[in-house]
PDB file of C-alpha atoms in Angstrom:
ATOM      1  CA  MET A   1      34.572  56.908  -9.260  1.00 51.00           C
ATOM      2  CA  HIS A   2      34.576  55.909 -12.915  1.00 53.00           C
ATOM      3  CA  PRO A   3      30.989  55.239 -14.075  1.00 55.00           C
ATOM      4  CA  TYR A   4      31.794  51.846 -15.521  1.00 53.00           C
ATOM      5  CA  LEU A   5      33.415  50.752 -12.273  1.00 51.00           C
ATOM      6  CA  LEU A   6      30.230  51.821 -10.514  1.00 50.00           C
ATOM      7  CA  LEU A   7      28.247  49.882 -13.095  1.00 49.00           C
ATOM      8  CA  LEU A   8      30.288  46.776 -12.304  1.00 50.00           C
ATOM      9  CA  GLN A   9      29.479  47.164  -8.620  1.00 56.00           C
ATOM     10  CA  LEU A  10      25.792  47.471  -9.422  1.00 52.00           C
ATOM     11  CA  LEU A  11      25.923  44.282 -11.467  1.00 52.00           C
ATOM     12  CA  VAL A  12      27.488  42.450  -8.512  1.00 46.00           C
ATOM     13  CA  ILE A  13      24.595  43.646  -6.345  1.00 53.00           C
ATOM     14  CA  LEU A  14      22.178  42.381  -8.987  1.00 50.00           C
ATOM     15  CA  VAL A  15      23.748  38.928  -8.908  1.00 45.00           C
ATOM     16  CA  VAL A  16      23.331  38.811  -5.132  1.00 45.00           C
ATOM     17  CA  LEU A  17      19.683  39.840  -5.423  1.00 47.00           C
ATOM     18  CA  LEU A  18      19.083  37.215  -8.091  1.00 47.00           C
ATOM     19  CA  SER A  19      19.838  34.534  -5.516  1.00 49.00           C
ATOM     20  CA  GLY A  20      16.364  35.254  -4.152  1.00 48.00           C
ATOM     21  CA  VAL A  21      14.591  34.672  -7.474  1.00 48.00           C
ATOM     22  CA  PRO A  22      11.669  32.217  -7.148  1.00 48.00           C
ATOM     23  CA  LYS A  23      12.579  28.579  -7.634  1.00 45.00           C
ATOM     24  CA  SER A  24       9.975  28.318 -10.354  1.00 45.00           C
ATOM     25  CA  LEU A  25      12.539  30.136 -12.500  1.00 51.00           C
ATOM     26  CA  GLY A  26      15.156  27.512 -11.609  1.00 55.00           C
ATOM     27  CA  VAL A  27      15.235  24.214  -9.684  1.00 70.00           C
ATOM     28  CA  ALA A  28      11.862  22.996  -8.361  1.00 80.00           C
ATOM     29  CA  ASP A  29      11.223  22.569  -4.640  1.00 93.00           C
ATOM     30  CA  GLU A  30      12.248  19.119  -3.359  1.00 95.00           C
ATOM     31  CA  ARG A  31       8.912  18.531  -1.612  1.00 96.00           C
ATOM     32  CA  TYR A  32       7.065  19.347  -4.824  1.00 97.00           C
ATOM     33  CA  LEU A  33       9.170  16.790  -6.705  1.00 96.00           C
ATOM     34  CA  ASN A  34       8.762  14.075  -4.045  1.00 96.00           C
ATOM     35  CA  CYS A  35       4.998  14.485  -3.739  1.00 97.00           C
ATOM     36  CA  SER A  36       4.514  14.513  -7.509  1.00 96.00           C
ATOM     37  CA  GLN A  37       5.544  10.855  -7.600  1.00 95.00           C
ATOM     38  CA  SER A  38       2.946   8.137  -6.944  1.00 96.00           C
ATOM     39  CA  PHE A  39       4.143   5.039  -5.114  1.00 97.00           C
ATOM     40  CA  GLN A  40       3.568   1.305  -4.920  1.00 96.00           C
ATOM     41  CA  CYS A  41       2.605  -0.408  -1.669  1.00 97.00           C
ATOM     42  CA  ALA A  42       2.655  -4.214  -1.754  1.00 95.00           C
ATOM     43  CA  LYS A  43       0.529  -5.086  -4.811  1.00 93.00           C
ATOM     44  CA  LEU A  44      -1.266  -1.738  -5.114  1.00 96.00           C
ATOM     45  CA  GLU A  45       0.222   0.719  -7.608  1.00 96.00           C
ATOM     46  CA  ASN A  46      -0.118   4.407  -8.490  1.00 96.00           C
ATOM     47  CA  ILE A  47      -1.030   5.506  -4.963  1.00 97.00           C
ATOM     48  CA  GLY A  48      -0.990   9.229  -4.287  1.00 97.00           C
ATOM     49  CA  TYR A  49      -2.317  11.848  -1.876  1.00 98.00           C
ATOM     50  CA  PRO A  50      -3.509  11.591   0.898  1.00 98.00           C
ATOM     51  CA  PHE A  51      -1.542   8.344   1.377  1.00 98.00           C
ATOM     52  CA  TRP A  52       2.099   8.029   2.346  1.00 98.00           C
ATOM     53  CA  GLY A  53       4.458   5.319   3.521  1.00 95.00           C
ATOM     54  CA  SER A  54       7.261   3.165   2.153  1.00 92.00           C
ATOM     55  CA  ASN A  55       9.546   5.631   0.297  1.00 92.00           C
ATOM     56  CA  ARG A  56       6.916   8.410   0.197  1.00 96.00           C
ATOM     57  CA  PRO A  57       7.544  11.123   2.845  1.00 97.00           C
ATOM     58  CA  ASP A  58       4.990  11.910   5.556  1.00 97.00           C
ATOM     59  CA  TYR A  59       4.539  15.493   4.305  1.00 97.00           C
ATOM     60  CA  CYS A  60       2.969  14.090   1.101  1.00 97.00           C
ATOM     61  CA  GLY A  61      -0.139  12.834   2.915  1.00 97.00           C
ATOM     62  CA  PHE A  62      -2.309  13.145   5.992  1.00 96.00           C
ATOM     63  CA  PRO A  63      -1.123  11.369   9.185  1.00 94.00           C
ATOM     64  CA  GLU A  64      -4.223   9.122   9.221  1.00 93.00           C
ATOM     65  CA  PHE A  65      -3.346   7.678   5.807  1.00 97.00           C
ATOM     66  CA  ARG A  66      -0.006   6.041   6.512  1.00 97.00           C
ATOM     67  CA  LEU A  67       0.255   2.687   4.726  1.00 98.00           C
ATOM     68  CA  ASN A  68       2.314  -0.235   5.969  1.00 98.00           C
ATOM     69  CA  CYS A  69       3.769  -1.920   2.886  1.00 96.00           C
ATOM     70  CA  SER A  70       5.729  -4.747   4.513  1.00 93.00           C
ATOM     71  CA  GLY A  71       3.201  -7.558   3.955  1.00 91.00           C
ATOM     72  CA  ASP A  72       1.407  -9.123   1.002  1.00 94.00           C
ATOM     73  CA  ALA A  73      -1.169  -6.314   1.082  1.00 96.00           C
ATOM     74  CA  PRO A  74      -1.073  -2.719   2.341  1.00 98.00           C
ATOM     75  CA  THR A  75      -2.467  -2.186   5.815  1.00 98.00           C
ATOM     76  CA  ILE A  76      -3.781   0.951   7.459  1.00 97.00           C
ATOM     77  CA  SER A  77      -4.414   1.641  11.128  1.00 95.00           C
ATOM     78  CA  ILE A  78      -7.746   3.286  11.946  1.00 92.00           C
ATOM     79  CA  ARG A  79      -8.141   4.125  15.615  1.00 87.00           C
ATOM     80  CA  GLU A  80      -5.579   1.501  16.543  1.00 87.00           C
ATOM     81  CA  GLN A  81      -7.290  -1.256  14.537  1.00 93.00           C
ATOM     82  CA  GLU A  82      -5.512  -2.812  11.566  1.00 96.00           C
ATOM     83  CA  PHE A  83      -7.222  -3.153   8.181  1.00 96.00           C
ATOM     84  CA  ARG A  84      -6.039  -4.657   4.934  1.00 98.00           C
ATOM     85  CA  VAL A  85      -6.386  -2.196   2.058  1.00 98.00           C
ATOM     86  CA  LEU A  86      -7.955  -4.113  -0.815  1.00 98.00           C
ATOM     87  CA  SER A  87      -8.260  -1.247  -3.283  1.00 97.00           C
ATOM     88  CA  ILE A  88      -7.921   2.527  -3.592  1.00 98.00           C
ATOM     89  CA  ASN A  89      -9.973   4.668  -5.955  1.00 97.00           C
ATOM     90  CA  GLN A  90      -8.217   8.022  -6.134  1.00 96.00           C
ATOM     91  CA  SER A  91     -10.791   9.688  -8.392  1.00 95.00           C
ATOM     92  CA  GLN A  92     -13.668   8.712  -6.074  1.00 96.00           C
ATOM     93  CA  SER A  93     -11.727   9.361  -2.833  1.00 97.00           C
ATOM     94  CA  ALA A  94     -12.628   5.842  -1.694  1.00 97.00           C
ATOM     95  CA  LEU A  95     -10.853   2.770  -0.392  1.00 97.00           C
ATOM     96  CA  THR A  96     -11.979  -0.766   0.358  1.00 98.00           C
ATOM     97  CA  VAL A  97     -10.713  -2.299   3.593  1.00 97.00           C
ATOM     98  CA  ALA A  98     -11.141  -5.546   5.503  1.00 97.00           C
ATOM     99  CA  ARG A  99     -10.270  -6.279   9.102  1.00 96.00           C
ATOM    100  CA  ALA A 100      -6.828  -7.856   9.300  1.00 96.00           C
ATOM    101  CA  ASP A 101      -7.708 -10.044  12.289  1.00 94.00           C
ATOM    102  CA  TYR A 102     -10.709 -11.524  10.457  1.00 95.00           C
ATOM    103  CA  TRP A 103      -8.830 -12.193   7.233  1.00 96.00           C
ATOM    104  CA  ASN A 104      -9.493 -15.837   6.264  1.00 94.00           C
ATOM    105  CA  ASN A 105     -10.614 -16.344   9.826  1.00 91.00           C
ATOM    106  CA  VAL A 106     -13.996 -16.058  11.570  1.00 92.00           C
ATOM    107  CA  CYS A 107     -12.481 -16.970  14.921  1.00 89.00           C
ATOM    108  CA  PRO A 108      -9.725 -14.496  15.877  1.00 90.00           C
ATOM    109  CA  THR A 109      -8.002 -14.779  19.230  1.00 86.00           C
ATOM    110  CA  SER A 110      -9.225 -11.348  20.338  1.00 88.00           C
ATOM    111  CA  LEU A 111     -12.894 -10.555  19.823  1.00 88.00           C
ATOM    112  CA  THR A 112     -13.390  -6.798  19.406  1.00 89.00           C
ATOM    113  CA  ASN A 113     -15.866  -4.606  17.551  1.00 89.00           C
ATOM    114  CA  THR A 114     -14.933  -2.890  14.317  1.00 86.00           C
ATOM    115  CA  THR A 115     -13.721   0.594  15.193  1.00 82.00           C
ATOM    116  CA  THR A 116     -16.448   3.212  15.171  1.00 77.00           C
ATOM    117  CA  ILE A 117     -16.167   5.886  12.488  1.00 75.00           C
ATOM    118  CA  ASP A 118     -18.175   9.020  13.068  1.00 64.00           C
ATOM    119  CA  ASN A 119     -19.973   9.859   9.835  1.00 56.00           C
ATOM    120  CA  SER A 120     -20.191  13.586  10.605  1.00 49.00           C
ATOM    121  CA  SER A 121     -18.967  16.004   7.945  1.00 47.00           C
ATOM    122  CA  SER A 122     -15.960  16.926  10.083  1.00 54.00           C
ATOM    123  CA  ARG A 123     -14.479  13.443   9.912  1.00 80.00           C
ATOM    124  CA  ILE A 124     -11.696  12.619   7.460  1.00 91.00           C
ATOM    125  CA  LEU A 125     -13.024   9.058   6.978  1.00 93.00           C
ATOM    126  CA  GLN A 126     -16.639   8.008   6.651  1.00 93.00           C
ATOM    127  CA  PHE A 127     -18.472   4.761   5.962  1.00 94.00           C
ATOM    128  CA  ALA A 128     -19.788   4.550   2.414  1.00 95.00           C
ATOM    129  CA  SER A 129     -23.553   4.460   1.988  1.00 93.00           C
ATOM    130  CA  ASP A 130     -23.539   0.735   1.157  1.00 94.00           C
ATOM    131  CA  VAL A 131     -21.958  -0.391   4.454  1.00 94.00           C
ATOM    132  CA  GLN A 132     -23.974  -2.219   7.074  1.00 91.00           C
ATOM    133  CA  GLN A 133     -23.411  -4.041  10.332  1.00 89.00           C
ATOM    134  CA  LEU A 134     -22.935  -7.761  10.734  1.00 89.00           C
ATOM    135  CA  LEU A 135     -23.393  -9.131  14.263  1.00 86.00           C
ATOM    136  CA  LEU A 136     -21.376 -12.131  15.439  1.00 89.00           C
ATOM    137  CA  PHE A 137     -22.475 -13.911  18.638  1.00 86.00           C
ATOM    138  CA  TYR A 138     -19.835 -16.109  20.243  1.00 88.00           C
ATOM    139  CA  ALA A 139     -20.261 -18.887  22.806  1.00 85.00           C
ATOM    140  CA  CYS A 140     -24.038 -18.739  23.148  1.00 82.00           C
ATOM    141  CA  PRO A 141     -26.225 -21.264  24.972  1.00 78.00           C
ATOM    142  CA  PRO A 142     -29.157 -22.801  23.061  1.00 74.00           C
ATOM    143  CA  LEU A 143     -31.732 -20.204  22.012  1.00 70.00           C
ATOM    144  CA  ASN A 144     -34.548 -19.491  24.444  1.00 65.00           C
ATOM    145  CA  ILE A 145     -37.138 -18.826  21.725  1.00 64.00           C
ATOM    146  CA  PRO A 146     -37.552 -19.762  18.051  1.00 65.00           C
ATOM    147  CA  LEU A 147     -36.149 -17.216  15.610  1.00 64.00           C
ATOM    148  CA  PRO A 148     -36.601 -16.723  11.845  1.00 63.00           C
ATOM    149  CA  PRO A 149     -34.169 -18.836   9.776  1.00 61.00           C
ATOM    150  CA  GLN A 150     -32.192 -15.810   8.558  1.00 57.00           C
ATOM    151  CA  LEU A 151     -31.316 -14.982  12.168  1.00 59.00           C
ATOM    152  CA  THR A 152     -29.980 -18.387  13.166  1.00 61.00           C
ATOM    153  CA  SER A 153     -26.957 -18.870  10.864  1.00 80.00           C
ATOM    154  CA  GLN A 154     -24.258 -20.735  12.767  1.00 83.00           C
ATOM    155  CA  PHE A 155     -20.480 -21.005  12.430  1.00 87.00           C
ATOM    156  CA  ASN A 156     -17.691 -22.851  14.221  1.00 86.00           C
ATOM    157  CA  CYS A 157     -15.425 -21.200  16.767  1.00 84.00           C
ATOM    158  CA  THR A 158     -13.979 -22.779  19.893  1.00 76.00           C
ATOM    159  CA  ILE A 159     -12.249 -19.761  21.427  1.00 69.00           C
ATOM    160  CA  ASN A 160     -13.554 -18.997  24.928  1.00 56.00           C
ATOM    161  CA  SER A 161     -16.416 -21.431  24.438  1.00 54.00           C
ATOM    162  CA  THR A 162     -17.490 -24.798  25.702  1.00 54.00           C
ATOM    163  CA  ALA A 163     -18.508 -27.914  23.817  1.00 60.00           C
ATOM    164  CA  ASN A 164     -22.220 -27.102  24.169  1.00 62.00           C
ATOM    165  CA  SER A 165     -21.975 -23.444  23.080  1.00 70.00           C
ATOM    166  CA  ILE A 166     -23.142 -22.155  19.711  1.00 81.00           C
ATOM    167  CA  ASN A 167     -21.993 -19.239  17.531  1.00 86.00           C
ATOM    168  CA  TYR A 168     -24.420 -17.237  15.415  1.00 84.00           C
ATOM    169  CA  TYR A 169     -24.249 -14.375  12.952  1.00 86.00           C
ATOM    170  CA  VAL A 170     -27.015 -11.948  12.074  1.00 83.00           C
ATOM    171  CA  THR A 171     -27.229  -9.864   8.911  1.00 78.00           C
ATOM    172  CA  GLU A 172     -30.629  -8.300   9.546  1.00 64.00           C
ATOM    173  CA  ASP A 173     -31.755  -5.572  11.925  1.00 57.00           C
ATOM    174  CA  LEU A 174     -33.315  -7.438  14.845  1.00 57.00           C
ATOM    175  CA  THR A 175     -35.913  -4.721  15.358  1.00 54.00           C
ATOM    176  CA  ASP A 176     -37.352  -5.575  11.921  1.00 60.00           C
ATOM    177  CA  PHE A 177     -38.497  -8.847  13.480  1.00 58.00           C
ATOM    178  CA  GLY A 178     -39.844  -7.300  16.651  1.00 58.00           C
ATOM    179  CA  ILE A 179     -36.777  -8.413  18.609  1.00 58.00           C
ATOM    180  CA  SER A 180     -35.207  -5.544  20.532  1.00 57.00           C
ATOM    181  CA  ASN A 181     -33.510  -7.379  23.409  1.00 58.00           C
ATOM    182  CA  ILE A 182     -30.614  -9.400  22.070  1.00 57.00           C
ATOM    183  CA  SER A 183     -29.772 -10.928  25.461  1.00 52.00           C
ATOM    184  CA  SER A 184     -33.243 -12.404  25.947  1.00 60.00           C
ATOM    185  CA  SER A 185     -33.263 -13.780  22.401  1.00 63.00           C
ATOM    186  CA  PHE A 186     -29.787 -15.280  22.273  1.00 63.00           C
ATOM    187  CA  GLY A 187     -29.418 -16.150  25.900  1.00 61.00           C
ATOM    188  CA  THR A 188     -26.242 -15.068  27.617  1.00 75.00           C
ATOM    189  CA  CYS A 189     -23.675 -15.121  24.818  1.00 81.00           C
ATOM    190  CA  ASN A 190     -20.093 -14.798  25.936  1.00 84.00           C
ATOM    191  CA  THR A 191     -19.207 -12.139  23.351  1.00 85.00           C
ATOM    192  CA  THR A 192     -21.010 -10.087  20.720  1.00 85.00           C
ATOM    193  CA  VAL A 193     -18.903  -8.515  17.975  1.00 89.00           C
ATOM    194  CA  THR A 194     -20.055  -5.907  15.455  1.00 89.00           C
ATOM    195  CA  VAL A 195     -18.237  -5.972  12.126  1.00 93.00           C
ATOM    196  CA  ARG A 196     -18.915  -4.183   8.831  1.00 94.00           C
ATOM    197  CA  VAL A 197     -19.690  -5.605   5.413  1.00 95.00           C
ATOM    198  CA  SER A 198     -21.109  -4.283   2.157  1.00 95.00           C
ATOM    199  CA  GLN A 199     -24.823  -4.546   1.491  1.00 93.00           C
ATOM    200  CA  SER A 200     -24.176  -6.871  -1.451  1.00 94.00           C
ATOM    201  CA  ALA A 201     -22.164  -9.238   0.763  1.00 93.00           C
ATOM    202  CA  ALA A 202     -24.938  -9.189   3.371  1.00 89.00           C
ATOM    203  CA  SER A 203     -27.495 -10.005   0.688  1.00 88.00           C
ATOM    204  CA  ASP A 204     -25.399 -12.967  -0.462  1.00 89.00           C
ATOM    205  CA  LEU A 205     -25.206 -14.185   3.129  1.00 86.00           C
ATOM    206  CA  ALA A 206     -28.979 -14.083   3.420  1.00 81.00           C
ATOM    207  CA  LEU A 207     -29.177 -16.410   0.412  1.00 83.00           C
ATOM    208  CA  ASN A 208     -26.270 -18.651   1.357  1.00 86.00           C
ATOM    209  CA  THR A 209     -25.673 -18.942   5.094  1.00 83.00           C
ATOM    210  CA  SER A 210     -22.645 -21.236   4.934  1.00 87.00           C
ATOM    211  CA  GLU A 211     -19.603 -20.523   7.067  1.00 89.00           C
ATOM    212  CA  GLU A 212     -17.515 -20.259   3.888  1.00 92.00           C
ATOM    213  CA  ASN A 213     -19.793 -17.521   2.607  1.00 93.00           C
ATOM    214  CA  LEU A 214     -19.457 -15.727   5.950  1.00 94.00           C
ATOM    215  CA  ALA A 215     -15.673 -15.748   5.567  1.00 95.00           C
ATOM    216  CA  ASP A 216     -15.988 -14.480   1.989  1.00 96.00           C
ATOM    217  CA  ALA A 217     -18.224 -11.617   3.134  1.00 95.00           C
ATOM    218  CA  LEU A 218     -15.691 -10.531   5.752  1.00 96.00           C
ATOM    219  CA  ASP A 219     -12.790 -10.844   3.298  1.00 97.00           C
ATOM    220  CA  SER A 220     -14.570  -8.753   0.650  1.00 97.00           C
ATOM    221  CA  GLY A 221     -14.384  -5.805   3.038  1.00 97.00           C
ATOM    222  CA  PHE A 222     -16.327  -2.554   2.989  1.00 97.00           C
ATOM    223  CA  ASN A 223     -15.896   0.918   1.537  1.00 97.00           C
ATOM    224  CA  LEU A 224     -14.707   4.098   3.213  1.00 96.00           C
ATOM    225  CA  ILE A 225     -14.855   7.616   1.783  1.00 96.00           C
ATOM    226  CA  TRP A 226     -12.197  10.190   2.644  1.00 96.00           C
ATOM    227  CA  ASP A 227     -12.147  13.960   2.703  1.00 95.00           C
ATOM    228  CA  ALA A 228      -8.587  15.090   3.324  1.00 95.00           C
ATOM    229  CA  SER A 229      -9.148  18.729   2.316  1.00 95.00           C
ATOM    230  CA  ASN A 230     -10.322  17.449  -1.077  1.00 96.00           C
ATOM    231  CA  THR A 231     -11.510  20.868  -2.282  1.00 96.00           C
ATOM    232  CA  LEU A 232      -8.180  22.510  -1.468  1.00 96.00           C
ATOM    233  CA  CYS A 233      -6.368  19.626  -3.142  1.00 96.00           C
ATOM    234  CA  GLN A 234      -8.334  20.142  -6.348  1.00 96.00           C
ATOM    235  CA  GLN A 235      -7.474  23.840  -6.302  1.00 96.00           C
ATOM    236  CA  CYS A 236      -3.838  23.012  -5.681  1.00 97.00           C
ATOM    237  CA  GLN A 237      -3.608  20.503  -8.519  1.00 96.00           C
ATOM    238  CA  GLY A 238      -5.493  22.838 -10.816  1.00 96.00           C
ATOM    239  CA  SER A 239      -2.827  25.493 -10.266  1.00 95.00           C
ATOM    240  CA  GLY A 240       0.008  23.072 -11.027  1.00 96.00           C
ATOM    241  CA  GLY A 241       0.807  22.123  -7.422  1.00 97.00           C
ATOM    242  CA  GLU A 242       1.019  18.870  -5.497  1.00 97.00           C
ATOM    243  CA  CYS A 243      -1.169  18.200  -2.466  1.00 97.00           C
ATOM    244  CA  GLY A 244       0.520  17.605   0.870  1.00 97.00           C
ATOM    245  CA  TYR A 245       0.495  18.203   4.603  1.00 97.00           C
ATOM    246  CA  ASN A 246       2.345  20.668   6.789  1.00 95.00           C
ATOM    247  CA  THR A 247       3.538  18.574   9.733  1.00 91.00           C
ATOM    248  CA  SER A 248       4.348  21.728  11.727  1.00 93.00           C
ATOM    249  CA  SER A 249       1.009  23.526  11.385  1.00 92.00           C
ATOM    250  CA  THR A 250      -0.891  20.207  11.016  1.00 93.00           C
ATOM    251  CA  GLU A 251      -2.790  21.581   8.031  1.00 95.00           C
ATOM    252  CA  PHE A 252      -3.146  20.942   4.328  1.00 97.00           C
ATOM    253  CA  THR A 253      -0.475  22.535   2.169  1.00 97.00           C
ATOM    254  CA  CYS A 254       0.070  22.917  -1.560  1.00 97.00           C
ATOM    255  CA  TYR A 255       3.603  22.212  -2.726  1.00 97.00           C
ATOM    256  CA  CYS A 256       4.537  24.387  -5.672  1.00 97.00           C
ATOM    257  CA  LYS A 257       7.669  24.433  -7.787  1.00 95.00           C
ATOM    258  CA  ASP A 258       8.915  27.447  -5.831  1.00 92.00           C
ATOM    259  CA  GLY A 259       7.811  26.314  -2.362  1.00 94.00           C
ATOM    260  CA  PRO A 260       4.716  25.554  -0.266  1.00 95.00           C
ATOM    261  CA  ASN A 261       1.522  27.583  -0.203  1.00 95.00           C
ATOM    262  CA  PRO A 262      -1.634  27.126   1.934  1.00 92.00           C
ATOM    263  CA  SER A 263      -3.977  26.491  -1.001  1.00 90.00           C
ATOM    264  CA  ASN A 264      -2.661  26.934  -4.567  1.00 94.00           C
ATOM    265  CA  CYS A 265       0.299  27.985  -6.655  1.00 95.00           C
ATOM    266  CA  GLY A 266      -1.218  30.496  -9.056  1.00 82.00           C
ATOM    267  CA  GLY A 267      -1.293  33.602  -6.891  1.00 59.00           C
ATOM    268  CA  MET A 268       2.050  33.015  -5.207  1.00 48.00           C
ATOM    269  CA  ASN A 269       4.018  32.309  -8.379  1.00 46.00           C
ATOM    270  CA  ALA A 270       2.439  35.178 -10.300  1.00 42.00           C
ATOM    271  CA  THR A 271       3.133  37.670  -7.511  1.00 43.00           C
ATOM    272  CA  LYS A 272       6.764  36.645  -7.096  1.00 47.00           C
ATOM    273  CA  GLN A 273       7.465  36.662 -10.804  1.00 46.00           C
ATOM    274  CA  THR A 274       5.677  40.001 -11.279  1.00 39.00           C
ATOM    275  CA  ASN A 275       7.636  41.587  -8.436  1.00 44.00           C
ATOM    276  CA  PHE A 276      10.880  40.305  -9.931  1.00 44.00           C
ATOM    277  CA  SER A 277       9.978  41.659 -13.368  1.00 46.00           C
ATOM    278  CA  ILE A 278       9.221  45.085 -11.882  1.00 40.00           C
ATOM    279  CA  PHE A 279      12.516  45.098  -9.998  1.00 45.00           C
ATOM    280  CA  TYR A 280      14.424  44.001 -13.089  1.00 47.00           C
ATOM    281  CA  HIS A 281      12.858  46.743 -15.222  1.00 48.00           C
ATOM    282  CA  GLU A 282      13.394  49.509 -12.673  1.00 52.00           C
ATOM    283  CA  PHE A 283      16.976  48.426 -11.979  1.00 49.00           C
ATOM    284  CA  PHE A 284      18.091  48.714 -15.579  1.00 52.00           C
ATOM    285  CA  GLU A 285      16.129  51.925 -16.086  1.00 58.00           C
ATOM    286  CA  SER A 286      18.098  53.416 -13.193  1.00 55.00           C
ATOM    287  CA  ILE A 287      21.398  52.345 -14.725  1.00 55.00           C
ATOM    288  CA  SER A 288      20.445  53.811 -18.105  1.00 57.00           C
ATOM    289  CA  HIS A 289      19.432  57.065 -16.460  1.00 53.00           C
ATOM    290  CA  PHE A 290      22.707  57.222 -14.524  1.00 51.00           C
ATOM    291  CA  LEU A 291      24.849  56.623 -17.615  1.00 51.00           C
ATOM    292  CA  SER A 292      22.924  59.178 -19.636  1.00 60.00           C
ATOM    293  CA  GLN A 293      23.531  61.804 -16.977  1.00 58.00           C
ATOM    294  CA  PHE A 294      27.260  61.038 -16.985  1.00 53.00           C
ATOM    295  CA  ASP A 295      27.428  61.294 -20.782  1.00 56.00           C
ATOM    296  CA  ASP A 296      25.670  64.685 -20.631  1.00 55.00           C
ATOM    297  CA  ARG A 297      28.265  65.989 -18.222  1.00 54.00           C
ATOM    298  CA  GLU A 298      31.036  65.034 -20.581  1.00 53.00           C
TER     299      GLU A 298
END
């Protein structure tokens, strides 16, 4: 076979092999491109990882951080309870939420406690340090014993109550006043609901116990802190990747220009490009060696 015909065949093989060149040397991975774009949800802008929803794919964020963008404010479901998302602080990994059923309303049709969030280190969401409980007592009979003024703030609500019933809210820890048995202090209230507010809102309520101020405290919401593989995400972004989630393995993933990686893009890209460079060098060295041998024979 003529050497130059053989050379042509080798070049064809090279073209075929080049089809496996890393995407970083060509078109970037689609998931990398999609997750590199922040999105707007209702009135909140520039939202990124770990959130997803609207036109942002689910692989760009953790399942727990899906946002519903159909209303006047984003909402998020936490253990099957809906919350309005008032703000998101990406740099602090924090968001401010308020219960959707208590929005502009201290008397919802269904009286349920705010969902419990385990503040252990293994949890993705945790209460911020400035969050405290607010107790709402619905449909209570007249008090059996006198209580300090800050424990007897009243508000109107007629759901599941009678004309003679009273509704109270409490911002202080009852044990601080030597009161450990709520039932004996408040009589037999029909329902007791635990909600969450910020410490500053609770302090304002202690100074101004009006029903309007109660509604404002509930509407101001409370802070949550997230840890959606934050350390891995920082490593990923530092290597030029975009943080995301592998819906198949249900784990964090780093989307790089040439495809996904468990943690970062640096090692994967460097290895692939180095391997290609070695192959490229050795391939053309082999061709040069072959042609030189043929020339020697002639």
